[in-house]
Tab-separated table of C-alpha atoms in Angstrom:
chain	number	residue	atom	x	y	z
A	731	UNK	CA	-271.200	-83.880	91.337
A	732	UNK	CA	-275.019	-84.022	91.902
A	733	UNK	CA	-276.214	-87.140	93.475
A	734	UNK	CA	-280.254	-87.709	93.330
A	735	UNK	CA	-281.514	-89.988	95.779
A	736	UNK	CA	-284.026	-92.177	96.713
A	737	UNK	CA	-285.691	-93.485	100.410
A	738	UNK	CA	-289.099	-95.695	100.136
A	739	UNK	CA	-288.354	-98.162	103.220
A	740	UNK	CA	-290.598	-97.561	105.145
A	741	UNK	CA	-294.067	-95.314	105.078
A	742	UNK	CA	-292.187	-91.754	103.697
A	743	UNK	CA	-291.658	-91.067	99.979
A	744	UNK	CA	-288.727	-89.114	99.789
A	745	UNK	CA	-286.326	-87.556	97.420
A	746	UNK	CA	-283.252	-85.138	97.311
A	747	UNK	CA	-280.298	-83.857	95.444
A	748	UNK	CA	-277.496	-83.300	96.986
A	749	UNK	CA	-273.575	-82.555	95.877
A	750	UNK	CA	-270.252	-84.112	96.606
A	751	UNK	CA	-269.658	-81.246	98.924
A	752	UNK	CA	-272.717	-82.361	100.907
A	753	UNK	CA	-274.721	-79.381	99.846
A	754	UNK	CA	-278.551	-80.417	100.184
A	755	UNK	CA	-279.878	-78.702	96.849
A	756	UNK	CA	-283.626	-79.627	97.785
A	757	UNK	CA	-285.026	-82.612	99.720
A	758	UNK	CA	-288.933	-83.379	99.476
A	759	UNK	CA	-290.335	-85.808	101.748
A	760	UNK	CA	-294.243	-87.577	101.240
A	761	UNK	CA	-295.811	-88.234	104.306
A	762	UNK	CA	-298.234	-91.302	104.890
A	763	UNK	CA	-299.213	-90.662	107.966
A	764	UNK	CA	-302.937	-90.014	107.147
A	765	UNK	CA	-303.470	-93.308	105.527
A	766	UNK	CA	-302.084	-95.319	108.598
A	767	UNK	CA	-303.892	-92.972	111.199
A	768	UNK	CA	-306.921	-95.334	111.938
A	769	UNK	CA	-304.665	-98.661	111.921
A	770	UNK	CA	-302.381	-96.894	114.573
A	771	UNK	CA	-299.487	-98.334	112.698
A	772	UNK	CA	-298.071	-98.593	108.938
A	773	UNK	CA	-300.060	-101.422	106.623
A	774	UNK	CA	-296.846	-102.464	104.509
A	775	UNK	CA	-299.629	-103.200	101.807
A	776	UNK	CA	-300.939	-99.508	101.665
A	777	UNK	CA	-297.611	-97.813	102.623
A	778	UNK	CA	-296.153	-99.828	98.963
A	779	UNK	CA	-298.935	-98.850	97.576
A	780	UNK	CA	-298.939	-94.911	98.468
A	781	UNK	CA	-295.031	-95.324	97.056
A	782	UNK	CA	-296.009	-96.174	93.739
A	783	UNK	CA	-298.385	-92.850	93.542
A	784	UNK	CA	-296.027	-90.657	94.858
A	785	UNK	CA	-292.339	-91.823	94.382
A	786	UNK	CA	-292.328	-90.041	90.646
A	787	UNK	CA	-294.090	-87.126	91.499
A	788	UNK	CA	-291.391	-86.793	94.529
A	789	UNK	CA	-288.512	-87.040	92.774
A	790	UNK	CA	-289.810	-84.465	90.031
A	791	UNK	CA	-290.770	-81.870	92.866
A	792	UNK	CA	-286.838	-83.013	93.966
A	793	UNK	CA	-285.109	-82.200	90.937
A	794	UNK	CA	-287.326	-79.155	90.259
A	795	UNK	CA	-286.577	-77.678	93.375
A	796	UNK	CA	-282.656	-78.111	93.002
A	797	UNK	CA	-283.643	-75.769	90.166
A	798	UNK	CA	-281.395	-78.075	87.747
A	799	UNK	CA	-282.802	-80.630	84.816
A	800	UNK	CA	-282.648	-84.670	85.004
A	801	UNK	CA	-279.828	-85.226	82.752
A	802	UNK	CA	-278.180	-82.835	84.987
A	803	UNK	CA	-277.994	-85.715	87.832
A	804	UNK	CA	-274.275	-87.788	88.233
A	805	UNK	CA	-275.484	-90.568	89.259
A	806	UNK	CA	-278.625	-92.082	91.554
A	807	UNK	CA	-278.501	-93.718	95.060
A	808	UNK	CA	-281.351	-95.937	96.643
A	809	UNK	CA	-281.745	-97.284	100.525
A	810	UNK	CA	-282.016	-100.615	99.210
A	811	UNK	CA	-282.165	-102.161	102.908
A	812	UNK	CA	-283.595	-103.261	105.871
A	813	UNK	CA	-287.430	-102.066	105.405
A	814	UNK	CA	-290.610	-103.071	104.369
A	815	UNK	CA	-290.110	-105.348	101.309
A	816	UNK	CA	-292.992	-103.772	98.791
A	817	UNK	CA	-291.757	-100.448	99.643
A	818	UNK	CA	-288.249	-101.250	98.960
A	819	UNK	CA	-289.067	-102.756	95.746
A	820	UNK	CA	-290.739	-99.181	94.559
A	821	UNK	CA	-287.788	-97.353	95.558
A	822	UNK	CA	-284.912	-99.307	94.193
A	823	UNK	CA	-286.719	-100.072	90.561
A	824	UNK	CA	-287.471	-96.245	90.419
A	825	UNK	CA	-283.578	-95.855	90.610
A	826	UNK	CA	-282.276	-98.704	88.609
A	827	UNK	CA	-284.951	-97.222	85.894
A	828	UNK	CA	-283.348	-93.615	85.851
A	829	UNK	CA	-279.909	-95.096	86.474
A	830	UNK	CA	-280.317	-97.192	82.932
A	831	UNK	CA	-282.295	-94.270	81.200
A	832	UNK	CA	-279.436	-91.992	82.289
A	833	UNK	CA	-276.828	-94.488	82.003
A	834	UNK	CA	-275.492	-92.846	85.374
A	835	UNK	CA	-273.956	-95.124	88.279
A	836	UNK	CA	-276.269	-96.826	90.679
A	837	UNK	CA	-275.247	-96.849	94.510
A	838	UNK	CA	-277.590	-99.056	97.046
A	839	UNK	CA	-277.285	-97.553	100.781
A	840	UNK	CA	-278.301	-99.293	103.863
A	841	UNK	CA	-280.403	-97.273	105.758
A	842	UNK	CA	-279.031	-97.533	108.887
A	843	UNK	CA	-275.814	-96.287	107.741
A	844	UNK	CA	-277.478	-93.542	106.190
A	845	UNK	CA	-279.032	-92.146	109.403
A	846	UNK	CA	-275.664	-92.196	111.363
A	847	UNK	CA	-274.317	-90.206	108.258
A	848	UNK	CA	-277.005	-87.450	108.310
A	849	UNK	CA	-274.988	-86.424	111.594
A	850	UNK	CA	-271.867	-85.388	109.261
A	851	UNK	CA	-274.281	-84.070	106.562
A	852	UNK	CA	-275.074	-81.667	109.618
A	853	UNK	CA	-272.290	-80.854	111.132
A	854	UNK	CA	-270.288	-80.699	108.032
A	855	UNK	CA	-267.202	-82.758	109.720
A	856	UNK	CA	-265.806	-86.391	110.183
A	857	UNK	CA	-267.474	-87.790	112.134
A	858	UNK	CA	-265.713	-91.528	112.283
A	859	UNK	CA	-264.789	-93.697	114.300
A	860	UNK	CA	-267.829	-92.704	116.349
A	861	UNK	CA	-270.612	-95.253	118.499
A	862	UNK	CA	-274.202	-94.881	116.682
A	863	UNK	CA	-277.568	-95.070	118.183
A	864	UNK	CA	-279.972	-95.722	115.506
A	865	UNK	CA	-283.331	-95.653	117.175
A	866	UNK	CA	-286.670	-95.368	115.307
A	867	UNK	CA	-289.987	-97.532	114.788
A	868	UNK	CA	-288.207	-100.365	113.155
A	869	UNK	CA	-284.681	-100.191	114.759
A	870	UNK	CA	-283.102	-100.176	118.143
A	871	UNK	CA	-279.519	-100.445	117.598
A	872	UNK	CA	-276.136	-99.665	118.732
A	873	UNK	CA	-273.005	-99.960	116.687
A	874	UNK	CA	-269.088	-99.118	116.467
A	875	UNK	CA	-269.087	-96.817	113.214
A	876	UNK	CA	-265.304	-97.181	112.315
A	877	UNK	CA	-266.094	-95.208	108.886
A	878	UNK	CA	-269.400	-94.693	106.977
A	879	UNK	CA	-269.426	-98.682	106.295
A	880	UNK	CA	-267.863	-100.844	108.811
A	881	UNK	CA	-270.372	-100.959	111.222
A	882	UNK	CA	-269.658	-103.415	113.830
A	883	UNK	CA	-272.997	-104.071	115.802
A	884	UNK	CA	-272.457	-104.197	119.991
A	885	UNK	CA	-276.050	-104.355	120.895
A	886	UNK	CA	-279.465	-103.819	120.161
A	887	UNK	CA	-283.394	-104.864	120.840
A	888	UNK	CA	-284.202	-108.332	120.919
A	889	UNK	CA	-287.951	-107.512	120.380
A	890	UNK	CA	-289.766	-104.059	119.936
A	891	UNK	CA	-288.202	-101.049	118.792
A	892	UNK	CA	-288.491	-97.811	120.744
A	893	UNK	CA	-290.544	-96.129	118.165
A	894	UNK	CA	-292.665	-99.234	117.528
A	895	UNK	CA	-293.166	-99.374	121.600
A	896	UNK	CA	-294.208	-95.448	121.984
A	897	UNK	CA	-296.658	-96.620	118.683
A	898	UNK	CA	-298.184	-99.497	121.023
A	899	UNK	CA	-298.532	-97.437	124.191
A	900	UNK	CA	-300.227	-94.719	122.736
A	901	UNK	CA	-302.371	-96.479	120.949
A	902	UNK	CA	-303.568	-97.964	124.048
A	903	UNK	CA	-303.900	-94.761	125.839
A	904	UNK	CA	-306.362	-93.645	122.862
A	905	UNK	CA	-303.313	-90.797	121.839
A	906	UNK	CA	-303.582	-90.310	117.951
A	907	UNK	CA	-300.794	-92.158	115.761
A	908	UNK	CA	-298.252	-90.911	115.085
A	909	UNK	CA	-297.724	-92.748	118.430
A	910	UNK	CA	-293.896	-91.306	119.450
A	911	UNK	CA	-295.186	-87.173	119.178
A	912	UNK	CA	-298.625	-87.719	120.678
A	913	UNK	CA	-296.897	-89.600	123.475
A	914	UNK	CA	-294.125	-86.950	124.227
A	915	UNK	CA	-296.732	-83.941	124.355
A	916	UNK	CA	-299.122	-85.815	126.438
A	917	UNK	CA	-296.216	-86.579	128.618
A	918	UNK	CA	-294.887	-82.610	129.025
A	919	UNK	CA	-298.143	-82.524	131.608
A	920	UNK	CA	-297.270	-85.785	133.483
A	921	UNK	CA	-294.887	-86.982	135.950
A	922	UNK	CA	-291.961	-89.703	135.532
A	923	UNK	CA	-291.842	-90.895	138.474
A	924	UNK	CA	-295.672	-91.599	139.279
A	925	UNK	CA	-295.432	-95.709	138.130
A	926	UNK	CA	-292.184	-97.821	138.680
A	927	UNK	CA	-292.220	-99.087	135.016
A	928	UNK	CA	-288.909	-101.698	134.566
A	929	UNK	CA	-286.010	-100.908	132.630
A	930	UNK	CA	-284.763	-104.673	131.246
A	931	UNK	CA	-280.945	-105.118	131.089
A	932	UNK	CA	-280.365	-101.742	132.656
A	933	UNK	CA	-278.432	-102.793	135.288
A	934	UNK	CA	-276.491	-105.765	133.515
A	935	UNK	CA	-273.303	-104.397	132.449
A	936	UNK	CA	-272.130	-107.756	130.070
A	937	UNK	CA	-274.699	-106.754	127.332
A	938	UNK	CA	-276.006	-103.434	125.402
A	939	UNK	CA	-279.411	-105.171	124.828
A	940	UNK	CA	-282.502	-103.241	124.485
A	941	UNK	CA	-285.664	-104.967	125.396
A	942	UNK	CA	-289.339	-102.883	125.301
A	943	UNK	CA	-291.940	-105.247	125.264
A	944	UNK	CA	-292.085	-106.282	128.517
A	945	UNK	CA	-292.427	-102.648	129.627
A	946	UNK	CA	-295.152	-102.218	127.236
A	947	UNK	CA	-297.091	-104.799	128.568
A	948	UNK	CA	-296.613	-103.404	131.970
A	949	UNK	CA	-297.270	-100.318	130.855
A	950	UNK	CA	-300.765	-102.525	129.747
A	951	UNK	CA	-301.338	-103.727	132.858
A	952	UNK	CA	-300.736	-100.577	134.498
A	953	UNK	CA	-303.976	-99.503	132.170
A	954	UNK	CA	-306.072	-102.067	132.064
A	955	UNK	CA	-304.801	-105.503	133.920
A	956	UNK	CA	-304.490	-108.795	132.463
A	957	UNK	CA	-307.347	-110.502	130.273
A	958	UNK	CA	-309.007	-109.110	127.620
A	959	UNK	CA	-309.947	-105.702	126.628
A	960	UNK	CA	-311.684	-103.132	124.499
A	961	UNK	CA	-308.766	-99.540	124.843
A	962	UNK	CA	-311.310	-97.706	122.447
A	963	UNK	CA	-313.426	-98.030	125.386
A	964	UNK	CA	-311.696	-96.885	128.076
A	965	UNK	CA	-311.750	-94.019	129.893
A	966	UNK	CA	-308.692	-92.749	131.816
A	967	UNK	CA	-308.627	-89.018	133.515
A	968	UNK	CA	-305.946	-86.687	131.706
A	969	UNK	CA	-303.387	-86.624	134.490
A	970	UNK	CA	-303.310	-90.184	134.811
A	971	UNK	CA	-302.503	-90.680	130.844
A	972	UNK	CA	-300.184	-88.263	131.430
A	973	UNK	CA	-298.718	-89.483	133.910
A	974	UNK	CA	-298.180	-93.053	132.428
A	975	UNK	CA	-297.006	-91.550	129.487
A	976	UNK	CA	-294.453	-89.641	131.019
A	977	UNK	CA	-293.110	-92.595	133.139
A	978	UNK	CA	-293.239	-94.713	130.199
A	979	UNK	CA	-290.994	-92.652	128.588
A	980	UNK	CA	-288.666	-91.654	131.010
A	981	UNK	CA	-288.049	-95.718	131.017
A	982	UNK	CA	-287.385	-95.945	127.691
A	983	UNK	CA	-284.995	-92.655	128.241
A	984	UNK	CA	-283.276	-94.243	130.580
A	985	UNK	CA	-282.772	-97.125	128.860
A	986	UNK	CA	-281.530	-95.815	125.965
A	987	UNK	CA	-279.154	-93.155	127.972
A	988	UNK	CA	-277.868	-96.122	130.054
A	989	UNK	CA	-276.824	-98.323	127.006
A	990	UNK	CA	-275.273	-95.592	124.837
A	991	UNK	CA	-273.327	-94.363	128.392
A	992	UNK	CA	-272.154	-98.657	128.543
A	993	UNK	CA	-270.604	-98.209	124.896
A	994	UNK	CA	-268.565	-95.642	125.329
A	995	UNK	CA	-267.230	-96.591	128.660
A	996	UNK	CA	-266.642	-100.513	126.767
A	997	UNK	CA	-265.194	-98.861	123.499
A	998	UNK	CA	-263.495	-95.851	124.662
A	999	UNK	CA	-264.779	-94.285	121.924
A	1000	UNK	CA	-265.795	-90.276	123.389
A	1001	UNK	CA	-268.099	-89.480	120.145
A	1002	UNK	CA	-271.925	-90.504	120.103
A	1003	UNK	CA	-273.758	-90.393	116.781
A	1004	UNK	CA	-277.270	-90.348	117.107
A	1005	UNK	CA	-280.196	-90.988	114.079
A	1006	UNK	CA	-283.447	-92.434	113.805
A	1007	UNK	CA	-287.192	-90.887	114.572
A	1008	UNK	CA	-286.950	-91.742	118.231
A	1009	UNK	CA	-283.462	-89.072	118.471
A	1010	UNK	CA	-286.599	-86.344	117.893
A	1011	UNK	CA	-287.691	-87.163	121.568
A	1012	UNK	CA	-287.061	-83.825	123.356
A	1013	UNK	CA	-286.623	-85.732	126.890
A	1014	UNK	CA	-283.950	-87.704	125.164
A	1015	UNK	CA	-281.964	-85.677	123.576
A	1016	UNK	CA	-281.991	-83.774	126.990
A	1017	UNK	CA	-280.746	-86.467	128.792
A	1018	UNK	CA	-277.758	-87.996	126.840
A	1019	UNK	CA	-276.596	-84.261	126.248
A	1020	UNK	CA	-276.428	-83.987	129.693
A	1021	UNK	CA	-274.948	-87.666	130.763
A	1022	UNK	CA	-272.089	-87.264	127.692
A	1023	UNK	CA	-271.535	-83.986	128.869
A	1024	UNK	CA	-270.391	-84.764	132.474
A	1025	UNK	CA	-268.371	-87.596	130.814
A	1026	UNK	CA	-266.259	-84.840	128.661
A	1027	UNK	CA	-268.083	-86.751	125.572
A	1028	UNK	CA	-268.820	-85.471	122.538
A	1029	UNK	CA	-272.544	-85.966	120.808
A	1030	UNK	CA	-274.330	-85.300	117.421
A	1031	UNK	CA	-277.644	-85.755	117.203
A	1032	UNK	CA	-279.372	-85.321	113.819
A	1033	UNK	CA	-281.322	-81.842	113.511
A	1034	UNK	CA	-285.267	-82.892	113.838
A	1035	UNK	CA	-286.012	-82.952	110.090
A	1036	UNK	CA	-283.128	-85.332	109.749
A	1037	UNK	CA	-283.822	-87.866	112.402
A	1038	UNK	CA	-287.322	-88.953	110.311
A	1039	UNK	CA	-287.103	-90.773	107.363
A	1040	UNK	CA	-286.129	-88.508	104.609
A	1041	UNK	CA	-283.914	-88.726	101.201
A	1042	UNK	CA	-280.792	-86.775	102.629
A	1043	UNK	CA	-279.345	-89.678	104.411
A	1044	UNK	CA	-278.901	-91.044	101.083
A	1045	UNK	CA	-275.769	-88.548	100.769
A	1046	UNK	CA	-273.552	-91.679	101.796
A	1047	UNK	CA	-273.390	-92.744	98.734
A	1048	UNK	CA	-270.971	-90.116	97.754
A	1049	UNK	CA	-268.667	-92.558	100.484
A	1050	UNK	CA	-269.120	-95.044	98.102
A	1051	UNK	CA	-268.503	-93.511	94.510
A	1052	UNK	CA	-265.271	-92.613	96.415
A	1053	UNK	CA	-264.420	-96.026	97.507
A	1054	UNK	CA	-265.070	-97.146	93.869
A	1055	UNK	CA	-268.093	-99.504	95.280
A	1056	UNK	CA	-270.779	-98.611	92.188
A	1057	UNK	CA	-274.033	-101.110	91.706
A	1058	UNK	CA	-275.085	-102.621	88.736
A	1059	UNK	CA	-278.508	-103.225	87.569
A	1060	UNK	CA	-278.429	-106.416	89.734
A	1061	UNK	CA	-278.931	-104.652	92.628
A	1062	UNK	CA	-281.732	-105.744	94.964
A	1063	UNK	CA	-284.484	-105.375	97.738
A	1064	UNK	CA	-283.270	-106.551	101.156
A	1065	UNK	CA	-285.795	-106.401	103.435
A	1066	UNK	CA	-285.901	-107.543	106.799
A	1067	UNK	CA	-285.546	-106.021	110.520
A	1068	UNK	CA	-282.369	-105.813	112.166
A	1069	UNK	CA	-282.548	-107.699	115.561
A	1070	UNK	CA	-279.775	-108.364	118.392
């Protein structure tokens, strides 16, 4: 069986084809980056936009690449939620179009589930019951995966994402957007412990709660103080950027380590599934190897071309045509954040 499917949530255009046996047979992923670049953050208005130019042409380059024909494709899946609503709406009419033209089934995938599933994409095993870490510019969440759909949610951000905080902070230390990248290089020259940046809910043991925008704005003050201010004209020496930027993100680390190490000690559960654009952090990945490691744990993280927004996720669906749960031409946008 060759699945083709779909990803628009967000700012990346992406397509792949991939087989029951979760063989990738191509994957093509559209960047946006350059036409958020000088708003240091996606424009839902210009990412739907860039969707509608390139979702076709993507899913061509897809199928050509897989070196097979259209007709050739058993059925079509689409992350039909949580994202950006315009985008959505590109991705899922693209689908139900080819689904209907085809007259193939149509499977909608949540997103999130999709991410913690690129882990067995990878690794080629089960990987359920496991506790996933989804953690990207949107999402900051932690969940007990008992199999690829019954996700049962134990914590998560109650404001900004990790991604969406590393956007924020580099934007204010003038570091070019992508924010999370830019941020981690400029903080391989820095060190983690020059500012005592907090860590909310670190220490409080009753909840897996992640919180970042109070440590953004002290991160803020650290740069500028309170009141108003121009960051475009600021001038900070290199070592001091780079030392904020590594003690910003050694706090985020920690908090994300310190979480993830609650859940497994409150669940039992020994396996940590990791996905999202944040799981590409080097310092990260580093330190909940290491932490899960002394704990006799067990942890998949996403290979770096995985953890970013991409069609491959989309593989999940092959859970579904399994289970018998097939869409119909109903099938819907649902945008939205997910939120604690």
């Amino acid at each position: 069986m060759k699945i083709l499917t779909i990803e628009t949530t967000c700012d990346e255009t992406a397509a792949a084809v991939i087989t029951d046996e979760l063989d990738v047979l191509s994957s093509v992923v559209a960047s946006q980056e350059e036409l958020h670049q000088r708003f240091a953050g996606v424009v839902p208005e210009i990412a739907a936009r860039a969707h509608l130019e390139r979702c076709l042409p993507v899913i061509h380059e897809a199928i050509h690449k897989a070196n097979i024909e259209l007709s050739d494709i058993d059925a079509v899946a689409v992350a039909h939620m949580p994202g950006l609503a315009g985008s959505l709406l590109v991705g899922v009419t693209a689908a139900k179009t080819l689904a209907w033209l085809l007259d193939r089934p149509l499977i909608g995938i949540n997103h999130l589930q999709g991410h913690i599933y690129a882990c067995q994409v990878a690794f080629k095993k089960p990987i359920f019951p496991c506790i996933g870490l989804i953690i990207s510019g949107g999402h900051s969440t932690i969940y007990h995966c008992r199999s690829p759909f019954d996700f049962d949610p134990l914590g998560g951000t109650i404001d900004d994402a990790a991604g969406e905080s590393f956007d924020k902070v580099a934007s204010m230390l003038g570091l070019p957007y992508p924010g999370g990248p830019s941020l981690s290089k400029c903080a391989l020259n820095g060190d983690p412990k020059a500012f005592a940046f907090p860590r909310p809910f670190l220490n409080d043991s009753s909840r897996l709660d992640f919180s970042f925008s109070g440590l953004k704005t002290a991160v803020r003050y650290e740069i500028a103080g309170p009141g108003a201010v121009d960051f475009k004209s600021l001038i900070i020496d290199d070592q001091r950027k780079a030392d904020i930027a590594a003690s910003f993100e050694q706090a985020v680390v920690d908090c994300l380590v310190g979480k993830t190490m609650l859940a497994m000690q409150k669940t039992a559960i020994p396996r940590v599934c990791v996905g999202g654009g944040v799981a590409a952090n080097r310092r990260f990945r580093e330190a909940l190897e290491n932490r899960i490691a002394e704990e006799g744990g067990e942890l998949l993280i996403a290979p770096m071309h995985l953890c970013t927004d991409n069609a491959v996720l989309g593989a999940i669906a092959i859970e579904k045509i399994k289970a018998g749960q097939v869409d119909d031409l109903s099938l819907d946008a649902v945008p939205g954040l997910i939120r604690s």
